[in-house]
DNA sequence: ACAAATCCCGATTGGTTTAGTAGGATATAA
DNA sequence: TTATATCCTACTAAACCAATCGGGATTTGT
């Protein structure tokens, strides 16, 4: 029950952009160095962020990536959903809809998974990149 | 970001026991039939439940499994932790302790994962097997 | 004593996911 | 024109998942 490196690295990448892309495009190489990640692996992750409108790319020398919205308009949930797919603690065909449990008339566990999903969603959708940057300064985020 | 079948099937197994093991041991075969699961696969899951004191086994013909505590003393989190390992949305050596992020002085994302973990923990530790059985009768659990 | 039921245990397997790596094509600034 | 970048497709080694397989040990009913 854990997030993969796609979500984790992607979030680090987005935070790096939030910190560094105000003056101009930031290359994956520099992000990879600062965050101690594989540049090639970031290369595999970042197209999803671009296609979903979270970052913008500038090709060629001195190119790189910049945030496509301001840090307080992007929250952690946006990044995670793009890189890891929908937040769903069990694999139901149609995102945990009523028809998901074909085995039994009524899936007795469904409420558990729905509550878990909703609690995760609440957390990740309530924290923006700006919150994380502010949290860094304060060392401890507000509860 | 999802639970595997171990946790899901295990929870179904535990609920089946809560419903049926009051009068005596329940065989995996009957559970597998009722829940429409593979008996052999349940056989692979149930030793973990036994070793962690959640169920008790009775060997031989007419044997089977019974709950080792009352349904309101067992909560969903107990079952999940036994079958899926600790609830930790990222893989840090020492369960998300302060030393987890060696790459940087301070892991800016740590607060996110801690909050996600805590929110999941809150949910699964607040729902007992008894709650789930009651929820079945009411069709909708209380919020 | 014996057969059936049942738990117990280790090994194997086919498929998927993860976390990358390799190598090149395209675009652009200097 | 050269160095710096993004972009794109493919490949791979390892791990994990969801079982399956084949037996062995224990108990009950007859």
XYZ file of C-alpha atoms (C1' of nucleotides) in Angstrom:
346
model
C 0.000 0.000 0.000
C 2.336 2.666 -1.179
C 2.980 5.247 -3.821
C 5.595 4.443 -6.450
C 8.607 6.520 -7.357
C 6.625 8.113 -10.181
C 4.491 10.070 -7.770
C 7.317 10.774 -5.366
C 9.872 11.872 -7.953
C 7.209 13.792 -9.833
C 6.323 15.732 -6.737
C 9.980 16.531 -6.101
C 10.269 17.673 -9.708
C 7.230 19.928 -9.365
C 8.544 21.442 -6.155
C 11.902 22.027 -7.783
C 10.140 23.857 -10.590
C 8.130 25.867 -8.095
C 11.382 26.943 -6.505
C 13.401 27.543 -9.651
C 11.294 28.156 -12.738
C 10.137 31.687 -11.969
C 13.094 33.214 -13.881
C 13.009 30.783 -16.793
C 13.044 27.182 -17.934
C 14.731 24.575 -15.752
C 16.421 21.563 -17.350
C 15.777 18.029 -16.194
C 19.510 17.649 -15.800
C 19.665 20.328 -13.131
C 16.610 18.928 -11.372
C 18.108 15.451 -11.425
C 21.304 16.792 -9.885
C 19.617 18.824 -7.173
C 17.157 16.065 -6.233
C 19.662 13.249 -6.762
C 17.470 11.388 -9.256
C 18.079 9.767 -12.637
C 17.663 12.316 -15.432
C 16.531 9.609 -17.847
C 13.903 8.407 -15.474
C 12.555 11.919 -14.988
C 12.409 12.134 -18.774
C 9.962 9.269 -18.650
C 7.773 10.877 -16.022
C 7.596 14.453 -17.196
C 5.609 13.916 -20.430
C 2.590 12.982 -18.309
C 2.892 16.236 -16.429
C 3.135 18.152 -19.686
C 0.214 16.399 -21.375
C -1.938 17.150 -18.370
C -1.115 20.834 -18.362
C 0.899 20.944 -15.158
C 4.178 21.985 -16.781
C 5.209 23.622 -20.034
C 8.295 22.609 -22.016
C 10.743 24.783 -23.910
C 12.853 22.799 -26.338
C 16.418 23.373 -27.437
C 19.473 24.732 -25.742
C 18.739 26.698 -22.583
C 15.335 25.089 -22.679
C 13.671 23.140 -19.936
C 10.412 23.136 -18.037
C 8.363 25.709 -16.178
C 5.220 25.436 -14.119
C 2.075 26.049 -16.109
C 0.149 27.470 -13.139
C 1.158 29.176 -9.959
C 2.234 26.923 -7.080
C -0.901 27.647 -5.086
C -3.076 26.487 -7.976
C -1.414 23.068 -8.147
C -1.995 20.616 -5.364
C -0.389 17.322 -4.501
C -3.439 15.362 -5.607
C -3.175 16.772 -9.145
C 0.394 15.538 -9.447
C -0.290 12.132 -7.946
C -3.351 11.420 -10.049
C -1.490 12.295 -13.231
C 1.464 10.061 -12.402
C -0.144 7.197 -10.502
C -3.660 7.083 -11.863
C -6.836 7.539 -9.839
C -6.594 7.181 -6.095
C -8.407 3.897 -5.452
C -7.254 1.534 -2.724
C -8.913 -1.424 -4.432
C -9.102 -2.259 -8.094
C -12.712 -1.964 -9.164
C -13.537 -1.618 -12.810
C -15.308 1.687 -12.595
C -13.533 3.472 -9.783
C -15.382 1.849 -6.934
C -18.840 2.378 -8.258
C -21.867 0.509 -6.991
C -21.399 -2.365 -9.426
C -17.855 -3.129 -8.370
C -18.418 -6.212 -6.291
C -19.865 -8.818 -8.605
C -19.216 -11.696 -6.236
C -21.783 -10.772 -3.653
C -25.021 -8.847 -3.612
C -23.497 -6.222 -1.409
C -19.796 -5.871 -0.777
C -19.513 -5.574 2.975
C -16.035 -4.076 2.740
C -16.858 -1.391 0.267
C -17.409 1.275 2.921
C -13.917 0.653 4.249
C -12.263 1.263 0.922
C -14.438 4.276 0.172
C -13.511 5.852 3.487
C -9.816 5.160 2.954
C -9.958 6.629 -0.519
C -11.813 9.726 0.646
C -9.387 10.326 3.487
C -6.416 10.142 1.129
C -8.160 12.403 -1.354
C -8.905 14.948 1.359
C -5.247 15.126 2.316
C -3.646 15.349 -1.106
C -6.216 17.773 -2.461
C -5.773 20.127 0.474
C -2.008 20.630 0.115
C -0.679 22.846 -2.686
C 2.882 23.198 -3.897
C 2.866 26.628 -2.268
C 1.944 25.007 1.046
C 4.923 22.691 0.753
C 7.315 25.542 0.024
C 5.981 27.452 2.998
C 6.239 24.320 5.106
C 9.902 24.087 4.242
C 10.534 27.506 5.685
C 8.604 26.748 8.830
C 10.118 23.253 9.027
C 6.754 22.125 10.349
C 3.569 22.642 8.450
C 0.471 23.904 10.175
C -1.939 21.196 11.154
C -1.625 3.117 -4.632
C -3.793 0.215 -3.679
C -4.195 -2.703 -1.370
C -3.477 -6.156 -2.742
C -5.792 -9.127 -2.693
C -4.137 -10.322 0.510
C -5.706 -7.555 2.533
C -9.012 -7.689 0.704
C -9.464 -11.439 0.817
C -8.189 -11.558 4.375
C -10.776 -9.037 5.458
C -13.521 -11.018 3.737
C -12.243 -14.125 5.494
C -12.304 -12.394 8.862
C -15.814 -11.109 8.313
C -16.926 -14.566 7.276
C -15.499 -15.920 10.519
C -17.204 -13.172 12.486
C -20.483 -14.223 10.933
C -20.024 -17.990 11.140
C -17.499 -19.092 13.728
C -19.562 -18.478 16.849
C -20.889 -22.061 16.858
C -17.607 -23.748 15.919
C -14.720 -23.927 13.476
C -15.257 -22.826 9.891
C -13.311 -24.518 7.087
C -11.443 -22.561 4.458
C -13.360 -24.530 1.861
C -16.688 -23.154 3.023
C -15.292 -19.626 3.236
C -13.859 -19.925 -0.268
C -17.243 -21.049 -1.573
C -19.247 -18.340 0.175
C -16.824 -15.559 -0.755
C -16.034 -16.955 -4.195
C -12.289 -17.101 -3.609
C -9.596 -19.703 -4.214
C -9.299 -22.033 -1.220
C -5.619 -22.619 -1.916
C -4.928 -18.940 -1.977
C -6.712 -18.410 1.325
C -4.556 -21.215 2.681
C -1.574 -19.044 1.887
C -3.011 -15.997 3.632
C -4.455 -17.472 6.795
C -1.173 -18.539 8.474
C -0.298 -14.867 8.903
C -3.586 -14.268 10.652
C -2.986 -17.232 12.929
C 0.617 -16.336 13.773
C -0.515 -12.859 14.731
C -3.233 -14.079 17.043
C -6.232 -12.967 15.024
C -7.627 -16.454 14.379
C -7.229 -19.860 15.966
C -7.001 -23.091 13.976
C -8.499 -26.482 14.775
C -6.907 -29.264 12.770
C -8.438 -32.464 11.445
C -11.831 -33.356 10.073
C -14.560 -30.916 11.109
C -11.767 -28.522 11.956
C -11.318 -25.028 10.645
C -10.764 -21.545 11.985
C -12.419 -19.360 14.594
C -11.854 -15.767 15.608
C -9.433 -15.410 18.485
C -11.112 -12.254 19.820
C -14.586 -10.833 19.617
C -15.450 -8.918 16.441
C -15.475 -5.582 18.243
C -11.926 -6.173 19.478
C -10.560 -6.674 15.964
C -10.369 -3.747 13.626
C -9.648 -3.451 9.951
C -6.215 -1.983 10.575
C -5.128 -5.089 12.498
C -6.014 -7.317 9.574
C -4.433 -5.092 6.959
C -1.178 -4.595 8.807
C -0.793 -8.330 9.312
C -1.404 -9.127 5.650
C 0.086 -6.138 3.870
C 2.778 -4.937 6.227
C 2.927 -1.524 7.869
C 0.814 1.228 6.399
C 3.421 3.500 4.811
C 2.700 5.308 1.556
C 6.405 5.620 0.804
C 9.186 3.128 1.376
C 11.486 4.494 4.014
C 13.864 2.212 5.851
C 12.547 2.854 9.317
C 8.874 3.479 8.777
C 9.077 7.114 7.828
C 11.295 8.226 10.657
C 13.279 11.416 10.658
C 16.280 9.842 8.966
C 14.360 8.549 5.982
C 15.385 11.048 3.356
C 19.120 10.754 2.937
C 19.220 12.679 -0.323
C 18.421 16.059 1.109
C 18.817 17.775 4.429
C 15.104 17.975 4.874
C 12.614 16.033 2.801
C 10.081 18.598 1.767
C 7.506 15.957 0.892
C 7.682 14.070 4.129
C 4.747 15.912 5.678
C 2.557 14.857 2.777
C 3.270 11.176 3.244
C 2.942 11.403 7.005
C -0.463 13.009 6.666
C -1.613 10.430 4.136
C -0.431 7.609 6.337
C -2.101 9.043 9.420
C -5.378 9.559 7.623
C -5.414 5.959 6.427
C -4.463 4.737 9.872
C -7.275 6.750 11.443
C -9.821 5.148 9.153
C -8.771 1.524 9.367
C -8.154 1.635 13.105
C -11.577 3.108 13.778
C -13.609 0.381 12.057
C -14.017 -2.984 13.775
C -15.330 -6.210 12.309
C -18.432 -5.645 14.445
C -18.913 -2.245 12.791
C -18.810 -3.890 9.385
C -21.385 -6.509 10.343
C -23.642 -3.802 11.704
C -23.066 -1.758 8.574
C -24.289 -4.666 6.506
C -27.617 -4.621 8.303
C -27.978 -0.885 7.950
C -26.653 -1.004 4.364
C -25.017 2.336 5.113
C -22.621 2.831 7.966
C -22.871 5.861 10.168
C -20.539 8.642 9.233
C -7.902 -49.631 11.108
C -9.142 -46.687 7.706
C -10.997 -43.025 4.845
C -12.306 -38.442 4.677
C -11.734 -33.897 6.038
C -8.896 -30.409 7.169
C -4.954 -27.745 8.389
C -0.012 -27.067 7.176
C 4.092 -26.142 4.245
C 7.322 -25.384 0.448
C 8.006 -24.889 -4.409
C 6.791 -23.233 -8.878
C 4.662 -20.319 -12.326
C 2.750 -16.791 -15.517
C 1.801 -12.226 -15.619
C 2.381 -7.457 -14.349
C 4.709 -3.572 -12.440
C 8.751 -1.001 -11.185
C 12.685 1.493 -11.916
C 15.279 2.250 -14.576
C 18.874 2.150 -19.225
C 20.063 2.736 -24.292
C 20.060 5.159 -28.294
C 18.674 8.202 -31.248
C 15.550 12.184 -33.526
C 14.255 16.955 -33.209
C 14.553 21.796 -31.867
C 16.944 25.985 -30.505
C 20.372 29.370 -28.499
C 24.854 31.029 -28.931
C 27.627 24.712 -36.489
C 27.937 23.064 -32.111
C 26.335 22.258 -27.617
C 22.264 21.894 -25.072
C 17.898 20.415 -24.500
C 13.442 18.103 -25.099
C 11.215 14.124 -27.170
C 10.300 9.245 -28.334
C 10.530 4.169 -28.676
C 12.353 0.262 -27.178
C 14.528 -2.839 -23.952
C 15.647 -5.104 -19.398
C 16.538 -6.941 -14.729
C 14.344 -7.408 -10.628
C 10.570 -7.579 -7.762
C 5.873 -8.428 -6.763
C 1.232 -10.534 -7.365
C -2.064 -13.976 -7.513
C -2.351 -17.955 -7.778
C -1.469 -23.202 -8.512
C 0.692 -27.668 -7.439
C 1.915 -31.431 -4.732
C 2.340 -33.227 -1.016
C 2.520 -34.057 4.607
C 0.456 -33.966 9.362
C -3.539 -34.261 12.302
C -8.095 -35.318 13.758
C -12.879 -37.288 13.364
C -16.381 -40.545 12.129
C -17.290 -45.351 10.882
